[in-house]
PDB file of C-alpha atoms in Angstrom:
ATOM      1  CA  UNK L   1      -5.591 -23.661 -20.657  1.00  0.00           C
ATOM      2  CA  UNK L   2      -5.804 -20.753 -17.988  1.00  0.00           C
ATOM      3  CA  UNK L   3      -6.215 -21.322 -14.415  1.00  0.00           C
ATOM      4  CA  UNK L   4      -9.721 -20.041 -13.378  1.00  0.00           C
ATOM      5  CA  UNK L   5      -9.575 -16.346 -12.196  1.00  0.00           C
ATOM      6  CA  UNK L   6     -11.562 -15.994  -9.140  1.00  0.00           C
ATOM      7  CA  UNK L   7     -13.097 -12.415  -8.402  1.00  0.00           C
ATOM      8  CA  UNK L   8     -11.383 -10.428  -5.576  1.00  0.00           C
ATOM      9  CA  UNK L   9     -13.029  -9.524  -2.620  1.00  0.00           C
ATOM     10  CA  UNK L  10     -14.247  -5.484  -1.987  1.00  0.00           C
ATOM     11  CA  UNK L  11     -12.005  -3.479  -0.198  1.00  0.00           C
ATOM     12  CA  UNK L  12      -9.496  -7.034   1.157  1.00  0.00           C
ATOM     13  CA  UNK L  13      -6.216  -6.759   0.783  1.00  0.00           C
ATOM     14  CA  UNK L  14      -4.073  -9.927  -1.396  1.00  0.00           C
ATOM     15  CA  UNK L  15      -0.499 -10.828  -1.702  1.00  0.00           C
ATOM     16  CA  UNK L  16       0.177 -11.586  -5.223  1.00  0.00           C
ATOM     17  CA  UNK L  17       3.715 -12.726  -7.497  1.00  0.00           C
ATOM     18  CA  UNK L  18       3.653 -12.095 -11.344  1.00  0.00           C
ATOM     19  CA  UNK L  19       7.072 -13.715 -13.581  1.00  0.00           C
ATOM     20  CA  UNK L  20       8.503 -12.921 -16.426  1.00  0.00           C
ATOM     21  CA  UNK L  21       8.578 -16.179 -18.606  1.00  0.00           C
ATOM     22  CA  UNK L  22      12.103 -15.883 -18.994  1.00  0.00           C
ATOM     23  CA  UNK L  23      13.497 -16.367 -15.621  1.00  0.00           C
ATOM     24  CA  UNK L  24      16.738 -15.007 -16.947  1.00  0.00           C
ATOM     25  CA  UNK L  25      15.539 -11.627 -17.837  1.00  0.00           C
ATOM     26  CA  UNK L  26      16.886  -8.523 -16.071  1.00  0.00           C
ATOM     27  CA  UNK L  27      13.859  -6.952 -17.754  1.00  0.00           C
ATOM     28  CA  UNK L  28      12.061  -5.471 -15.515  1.00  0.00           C
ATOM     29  CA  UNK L  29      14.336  -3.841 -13.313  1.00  0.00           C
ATOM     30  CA  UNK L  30      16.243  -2.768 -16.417  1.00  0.00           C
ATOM     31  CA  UNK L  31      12.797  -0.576 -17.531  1.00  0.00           C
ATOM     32  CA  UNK L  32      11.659  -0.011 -14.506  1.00  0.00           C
ATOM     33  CA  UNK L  33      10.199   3.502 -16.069  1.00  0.00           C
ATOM     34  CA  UNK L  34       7.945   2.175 -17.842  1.00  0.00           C
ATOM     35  CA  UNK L  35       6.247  -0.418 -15.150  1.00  0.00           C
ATOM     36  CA  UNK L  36       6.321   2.816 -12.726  1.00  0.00           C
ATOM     37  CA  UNK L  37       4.115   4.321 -15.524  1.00  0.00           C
ATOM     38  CA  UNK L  38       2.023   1.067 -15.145  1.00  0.00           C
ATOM     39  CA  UNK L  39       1.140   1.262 -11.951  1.00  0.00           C
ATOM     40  CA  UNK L  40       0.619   5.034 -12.355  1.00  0.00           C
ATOM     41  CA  UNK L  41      -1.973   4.483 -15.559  1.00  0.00           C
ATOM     42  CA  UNK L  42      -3.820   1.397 -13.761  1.00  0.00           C
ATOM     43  CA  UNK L  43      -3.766   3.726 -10.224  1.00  0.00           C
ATOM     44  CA  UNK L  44      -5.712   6.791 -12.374  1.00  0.00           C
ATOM     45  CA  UNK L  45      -8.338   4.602 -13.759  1.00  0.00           C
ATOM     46  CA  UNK L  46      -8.774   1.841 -11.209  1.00  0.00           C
ATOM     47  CA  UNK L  47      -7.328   2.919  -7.683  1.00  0.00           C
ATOM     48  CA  UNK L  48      -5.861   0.986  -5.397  1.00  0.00           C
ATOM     49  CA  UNK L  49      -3.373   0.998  -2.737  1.00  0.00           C
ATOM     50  CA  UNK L  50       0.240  -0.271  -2.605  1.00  0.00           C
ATOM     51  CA  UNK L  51       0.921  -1.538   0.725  1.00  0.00           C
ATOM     52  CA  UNK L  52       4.120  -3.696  -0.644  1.00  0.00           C
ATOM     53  CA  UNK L  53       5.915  -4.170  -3.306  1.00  0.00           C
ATOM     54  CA  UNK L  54       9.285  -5.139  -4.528  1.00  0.00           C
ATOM     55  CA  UNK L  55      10.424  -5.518  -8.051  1.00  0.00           C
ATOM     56  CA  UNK L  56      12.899  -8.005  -9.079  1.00  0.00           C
ATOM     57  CA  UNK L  57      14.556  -8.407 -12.738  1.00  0.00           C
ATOM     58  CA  UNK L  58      12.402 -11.417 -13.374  1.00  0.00           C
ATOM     59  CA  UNK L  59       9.064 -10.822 -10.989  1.00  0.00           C
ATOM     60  CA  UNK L  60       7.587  -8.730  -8.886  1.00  0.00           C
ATOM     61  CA  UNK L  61       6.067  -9.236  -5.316  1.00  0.00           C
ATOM     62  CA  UNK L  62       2.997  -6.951  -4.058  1.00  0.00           C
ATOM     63  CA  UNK L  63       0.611  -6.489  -1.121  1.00  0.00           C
ATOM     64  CA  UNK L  64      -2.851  -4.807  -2.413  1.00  0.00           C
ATOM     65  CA  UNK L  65      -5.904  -3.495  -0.780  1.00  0.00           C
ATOM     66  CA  UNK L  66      -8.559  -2.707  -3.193  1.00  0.00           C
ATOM     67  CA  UNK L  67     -11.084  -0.093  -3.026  1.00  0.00           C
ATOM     68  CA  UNK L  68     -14.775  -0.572  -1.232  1.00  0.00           C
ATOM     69  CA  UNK L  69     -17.210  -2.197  -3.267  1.00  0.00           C
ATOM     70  CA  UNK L  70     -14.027  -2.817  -5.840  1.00  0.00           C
ATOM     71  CA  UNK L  71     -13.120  -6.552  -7.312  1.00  0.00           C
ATOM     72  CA  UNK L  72     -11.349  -5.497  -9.956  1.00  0.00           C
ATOM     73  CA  UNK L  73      -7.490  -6.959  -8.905  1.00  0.00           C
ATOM     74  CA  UNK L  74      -7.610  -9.261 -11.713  1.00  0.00           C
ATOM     75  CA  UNK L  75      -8.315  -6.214 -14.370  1.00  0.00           C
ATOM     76  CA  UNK L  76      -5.492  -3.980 -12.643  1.00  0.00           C
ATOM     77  CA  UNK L  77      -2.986  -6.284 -13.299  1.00  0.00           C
ATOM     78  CA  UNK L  78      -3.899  -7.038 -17.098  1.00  0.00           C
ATOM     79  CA  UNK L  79      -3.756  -3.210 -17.133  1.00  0.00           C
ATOM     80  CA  UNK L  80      -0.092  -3.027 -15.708  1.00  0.00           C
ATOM     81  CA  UNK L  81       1.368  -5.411 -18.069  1.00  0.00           C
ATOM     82  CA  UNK L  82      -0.461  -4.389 -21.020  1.00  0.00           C
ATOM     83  CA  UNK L  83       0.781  -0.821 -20.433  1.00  0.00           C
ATOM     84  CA  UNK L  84       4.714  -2.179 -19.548  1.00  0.00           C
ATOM     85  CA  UNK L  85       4.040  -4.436 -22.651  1.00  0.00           C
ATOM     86  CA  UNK L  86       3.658  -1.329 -25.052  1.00  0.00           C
ATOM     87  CA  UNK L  87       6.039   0.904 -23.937  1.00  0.00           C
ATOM     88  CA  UNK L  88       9.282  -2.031 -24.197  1.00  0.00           C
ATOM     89  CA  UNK L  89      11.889  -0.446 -26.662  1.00  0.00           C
ATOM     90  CA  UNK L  90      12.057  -2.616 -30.126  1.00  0.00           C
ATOM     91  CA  UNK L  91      10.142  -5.335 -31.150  1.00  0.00           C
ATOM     92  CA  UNK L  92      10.335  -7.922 -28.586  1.00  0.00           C
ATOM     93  CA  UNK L  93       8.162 -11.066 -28.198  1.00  0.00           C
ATOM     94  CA  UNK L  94       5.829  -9.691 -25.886  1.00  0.00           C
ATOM     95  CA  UNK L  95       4.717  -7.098 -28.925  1.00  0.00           C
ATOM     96  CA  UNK L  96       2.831 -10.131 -30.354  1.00  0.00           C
ATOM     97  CA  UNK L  97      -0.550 -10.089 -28.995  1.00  0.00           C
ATOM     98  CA  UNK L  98      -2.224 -13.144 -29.824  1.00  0.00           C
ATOM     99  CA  UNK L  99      -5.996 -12.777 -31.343  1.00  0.00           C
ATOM    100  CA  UNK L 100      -7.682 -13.318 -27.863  1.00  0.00           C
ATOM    101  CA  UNK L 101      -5.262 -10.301 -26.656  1.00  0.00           C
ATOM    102  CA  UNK L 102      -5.282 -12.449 -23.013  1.00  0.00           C
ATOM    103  CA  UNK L 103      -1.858 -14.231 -23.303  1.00  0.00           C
ATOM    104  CA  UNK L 104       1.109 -11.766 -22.976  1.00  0.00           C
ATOM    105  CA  UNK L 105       4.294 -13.785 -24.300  1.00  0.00           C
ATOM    106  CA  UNK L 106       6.336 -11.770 -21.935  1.00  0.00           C
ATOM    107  CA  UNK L 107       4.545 -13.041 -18.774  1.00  0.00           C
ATOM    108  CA  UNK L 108       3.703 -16.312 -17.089  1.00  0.00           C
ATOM    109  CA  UNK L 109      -0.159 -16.382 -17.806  1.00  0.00           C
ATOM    110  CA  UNK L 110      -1.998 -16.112 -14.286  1.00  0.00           C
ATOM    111  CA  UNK L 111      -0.151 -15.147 -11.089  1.00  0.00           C
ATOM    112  CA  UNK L 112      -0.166 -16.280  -7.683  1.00  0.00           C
ATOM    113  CA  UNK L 113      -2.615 -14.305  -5.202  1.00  0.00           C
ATOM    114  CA  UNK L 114      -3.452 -14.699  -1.662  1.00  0.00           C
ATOM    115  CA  UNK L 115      -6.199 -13.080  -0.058  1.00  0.00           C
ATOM    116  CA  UNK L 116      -4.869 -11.741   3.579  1.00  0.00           C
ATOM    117  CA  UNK L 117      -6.608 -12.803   6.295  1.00  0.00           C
ATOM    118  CA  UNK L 118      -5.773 -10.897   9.142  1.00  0.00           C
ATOM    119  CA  UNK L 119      -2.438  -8.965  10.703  1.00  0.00           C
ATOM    120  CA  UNK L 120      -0.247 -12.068  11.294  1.00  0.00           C
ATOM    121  CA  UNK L 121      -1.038 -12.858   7.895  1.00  0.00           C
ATOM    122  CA  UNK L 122      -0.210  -9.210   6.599  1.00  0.00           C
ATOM    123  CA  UNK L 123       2.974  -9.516   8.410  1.00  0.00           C
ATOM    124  CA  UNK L 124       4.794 -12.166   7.256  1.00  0.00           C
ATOM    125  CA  UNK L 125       3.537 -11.222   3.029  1.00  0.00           C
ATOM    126  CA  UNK L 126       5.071  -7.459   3.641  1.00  0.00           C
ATOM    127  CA  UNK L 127       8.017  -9.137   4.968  1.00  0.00           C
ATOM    128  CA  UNK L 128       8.292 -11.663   2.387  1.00  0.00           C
ATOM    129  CA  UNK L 129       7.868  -8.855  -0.032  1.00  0.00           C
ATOM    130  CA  UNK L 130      10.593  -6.877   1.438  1.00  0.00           C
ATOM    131  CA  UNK L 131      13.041  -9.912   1.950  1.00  0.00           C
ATOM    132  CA  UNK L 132      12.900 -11.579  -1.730  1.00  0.00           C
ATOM    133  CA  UNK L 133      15.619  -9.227  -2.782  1.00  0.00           C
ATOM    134  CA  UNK L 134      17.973 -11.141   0.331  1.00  0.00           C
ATOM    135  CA  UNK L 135      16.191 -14.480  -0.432  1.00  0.00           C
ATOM    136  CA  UNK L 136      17.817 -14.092  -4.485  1.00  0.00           C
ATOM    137  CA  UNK L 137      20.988 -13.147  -3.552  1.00  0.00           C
ATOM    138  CA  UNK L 138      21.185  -9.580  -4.969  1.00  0.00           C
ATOM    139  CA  UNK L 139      21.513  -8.325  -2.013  1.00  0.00           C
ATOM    140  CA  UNK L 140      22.671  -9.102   1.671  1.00  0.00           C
ATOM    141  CA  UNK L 141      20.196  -6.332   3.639  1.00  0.00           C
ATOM    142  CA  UNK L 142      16.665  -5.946   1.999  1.00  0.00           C
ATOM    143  CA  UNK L 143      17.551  -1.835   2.561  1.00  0.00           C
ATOM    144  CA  UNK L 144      19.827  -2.427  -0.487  1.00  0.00           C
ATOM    145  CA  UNK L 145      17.501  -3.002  -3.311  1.00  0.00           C
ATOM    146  CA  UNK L 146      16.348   0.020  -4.661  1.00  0.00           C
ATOM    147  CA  UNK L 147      13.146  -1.218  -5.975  1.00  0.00           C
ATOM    148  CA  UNK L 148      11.353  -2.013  -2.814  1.00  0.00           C
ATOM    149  CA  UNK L 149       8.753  -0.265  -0.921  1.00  0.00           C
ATOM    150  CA  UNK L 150      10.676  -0.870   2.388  1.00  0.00           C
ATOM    151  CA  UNK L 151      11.922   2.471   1.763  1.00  0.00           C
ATOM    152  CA  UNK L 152       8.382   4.134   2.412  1.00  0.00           C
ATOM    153  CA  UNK L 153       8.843   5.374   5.928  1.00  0.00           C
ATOM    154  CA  UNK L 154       6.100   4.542   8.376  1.00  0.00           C
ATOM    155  CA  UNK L 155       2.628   3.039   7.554  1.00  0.00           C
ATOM    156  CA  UNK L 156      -1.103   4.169   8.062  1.00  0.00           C
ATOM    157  CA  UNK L 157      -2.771   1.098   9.513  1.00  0.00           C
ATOM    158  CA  UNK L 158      -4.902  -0.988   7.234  1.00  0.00           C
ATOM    159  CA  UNK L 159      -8.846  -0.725   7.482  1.00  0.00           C
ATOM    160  CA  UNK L 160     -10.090  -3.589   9.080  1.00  0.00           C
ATOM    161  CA  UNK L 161      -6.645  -5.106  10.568  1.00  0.00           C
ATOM    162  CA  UNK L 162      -6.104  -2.710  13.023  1.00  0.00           C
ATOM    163  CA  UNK L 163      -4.954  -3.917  16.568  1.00  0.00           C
ATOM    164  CA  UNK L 164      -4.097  -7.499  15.214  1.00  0.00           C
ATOM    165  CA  UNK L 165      -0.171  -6.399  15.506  1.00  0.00           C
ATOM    166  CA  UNK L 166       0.516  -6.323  11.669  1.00  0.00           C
ATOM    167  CA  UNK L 167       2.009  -3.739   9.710  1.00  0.00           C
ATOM    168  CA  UNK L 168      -0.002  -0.713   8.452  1.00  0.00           C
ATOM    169  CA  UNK L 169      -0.310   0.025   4.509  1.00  0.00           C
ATOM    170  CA  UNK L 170       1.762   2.454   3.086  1.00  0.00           C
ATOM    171  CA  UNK L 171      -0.890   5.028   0.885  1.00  0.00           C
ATOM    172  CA  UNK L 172       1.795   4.993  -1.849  1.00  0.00           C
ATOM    173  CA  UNK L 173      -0.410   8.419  -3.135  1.00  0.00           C
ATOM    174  CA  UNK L 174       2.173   8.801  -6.083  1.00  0.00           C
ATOM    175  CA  UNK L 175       4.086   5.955  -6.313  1.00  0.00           C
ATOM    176  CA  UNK L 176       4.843   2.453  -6.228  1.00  0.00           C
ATOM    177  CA  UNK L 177       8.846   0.445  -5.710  1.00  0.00           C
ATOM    178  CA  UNK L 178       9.425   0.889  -9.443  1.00  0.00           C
ATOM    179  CA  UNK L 179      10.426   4.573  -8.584  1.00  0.00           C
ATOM    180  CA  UNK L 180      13.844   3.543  -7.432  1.00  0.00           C
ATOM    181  CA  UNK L 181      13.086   3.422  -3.769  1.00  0.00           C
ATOM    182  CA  UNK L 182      10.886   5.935  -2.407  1.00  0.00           C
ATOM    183  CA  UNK L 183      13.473   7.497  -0.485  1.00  0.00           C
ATOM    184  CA  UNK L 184      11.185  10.160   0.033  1.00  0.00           C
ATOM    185  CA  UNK L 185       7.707   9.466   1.041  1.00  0.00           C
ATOM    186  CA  UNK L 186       5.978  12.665  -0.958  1.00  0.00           C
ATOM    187  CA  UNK L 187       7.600  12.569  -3.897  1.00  0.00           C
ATOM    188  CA  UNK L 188       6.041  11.861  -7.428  1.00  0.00           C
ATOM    189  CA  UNK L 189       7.348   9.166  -9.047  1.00  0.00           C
TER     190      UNK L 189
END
């Protein structure tokens, strides 16, 4: 059975986690290109804005803030594995869609999501974000992981949080953590 998807909120921002169902696999780090071009292909037809992320080998971390008038988190994220999905060298399990073409073998079905509530809130989910790599041991200083937005620079200040002492949102215009870092802030992934 799936857990119930509940619509997203206009224009809030949400914490979410998405896993690989192999909690061995090294896979997503290891084609990282092709969940860049994800996040790229979902960001052209349904924007949004990064204001965290890390990617792991097994899952990913992320801090969203959807458009205005936009509840549509749900759909971005079926969009972003269904595009990683199809690009995966070979013939891997994940290339069997099932007739319903909602379960992706690859992924845990559903991922955790948090709506943020205000800037304490927003603080301690971008820091989570940007910790995980310490938290699983590849890494001793969450500047080390390569895949993490920490490496944005400084952030615009999110709509609606402003003055509650949280972190801002990185506009992540071209990119997302899946370009190897972000060293710098301009550049198109």
């Amino acid at each position: 059975m799936y857990p119930p998807i509940h619509p997203w909120s206009p224009g809030a921002t949400y914490f979410f986690s998405a896993h690989l169902r192999d909690g061995h696999s090294r896979l997503l780090v290891e084609h990282a290109t092709y969940l860049r071009l994800a996040f790229r292909i979902a960001r052209v037809v349904r924007p949004f804005r990064i204001n965290a992320i890390v990617v792991l080998p097994d899952h990913l971390h992320g801090v969203w803030t959807l458009p205005e008038g936009d509840t549509e988190g749900h759909q971005r994220w079926s969009q972003i594995q269904a595009v990683f999905d199809r690009h995966l060298p070979g013939n891997p399990p994940r290339a069997v869609l099932r007739r319903d073409r909602q379960v992706r073998p690859l992924w845990h079905s559903g991922f955790r999501e948090h709506r943020i509530l205000d800037g304490a809130d927003l603080a301690r989910h971008v820091a989570y974000v940007h910790e995980n790599p310490v938290k699983h041991g590849h890494v001793r200083d969450a500047r080390q992981w390569p895949l993490s937005s920490i490496h944005r620079g400084a952030p615009a200040p999110v709509a609606g949080l402003e003055g509650c002492g949280a972190p801002g949102v990185d506009s992540v215009a071209n990119g997302d953590a899946a370009c190897g870092g972000g060293q710098q802030e301009d550049r198109e992934c």
